[in-house]
mmCIF file of C-alpha atoms in Angstrom:
data_model
loop_
_atom_site.group_PDB
_atom_site.id
_atom_site.type_symbol
_atom_site.label_atom_id
_atom_site.label_comp_id
_atom_site.label_asym_id
_atom_site.label_seq_id
_atom_site.Cartn_x
_atom_site.Cartn_y
_atom_site.Cartn_z
ATOM 1 C CA UNK A 141 9.526 -3.147 6.592
ATOM 2 C CA UNK A 142 7.763 -4.456 3.528
ATOM 3 C CA UNK A 143 7.654 -2.665 0.203
ATOM 4 C CA UNK A 144 4.316 -2.863 -1.608
ATOM 5 C CA UNK A 145 2.995 -1.251 -4.723
ATOM 6 C CA UNK A 146 -0.466 0.312 -4.201
ATOM 7 C CA UNK A 147 -3.194 -0.790 -6.565
ATOM 8 C CA UNK A 148 -6.882 0.065 -6.846
ATOM 9 C CA UNK A 149 -7.521 -2.914 -4.546
ATOM 10 C CA UNK A 150 -5.094 -1.826 -1.856
ATOM 11 C CA UNK A 151 -1.943 -3.589 -0.886
ATOM 12 C CA UNK A 152 -1.195 -7.246 -0.234
ATOM 13 C CA UNK A 153 -1.841 -6.577 3.406
ATOM 14 C CA UNK A 154 -5.216 -5.090 2.474
ATOM 15 C CA UNK A 155 -4.447 -1.732 3.922
ATOM 16 C CA UNK A 156 -6.802 1.006 2.878
ATOM 17 C CA UNK A 157 -4.895 3.796 1.123
ATOM 18 C CA UNK A 158 -5.995 7.214 0.021
ATOM 19 C CA UNK A 159 -6.504 7.684 -3.697
ATOM 20 C CA UNK A 160 -3.488 10.009 -3.929
ATOM 21 C CA UNK A 161 -1.236 7.023 -3.209
ATOM 22 C CA UNK A 162 -2.621 4.845 -5.977
ATOM 23 C CA UNK A 163 0.190 3.709 -8.305
ATOM 24 C CA UNK A 164 2.886 4.680 -5.878
ATOM 25 C CA UNK A 165 5.138 2.464 -3.825
ATOM 26 C CA UNK A 166 4.534 2.526 -0.100
ATOM 27 C CA UNK A 167 6.252 1.031 2.839
ATOM 28 C CA UNK A 168 4.217 -0.894 5.370
ATOM 29 C CA UNK A 169 5.500 -1.361 8.920
ATOM 30 C CA UNK A 170 4.104 -4.612 10.339
ATOM 31 C CA UNK A 171 4.167 -4.638 14.090
#
């Protein structure tokens, strides 16, 4: 589980996120 903060350019893993998640912290599960 990796914690990333969403930016306009997406996360460090380059995951596309909906605009409503911009500026929020998300948790990415890497499999």
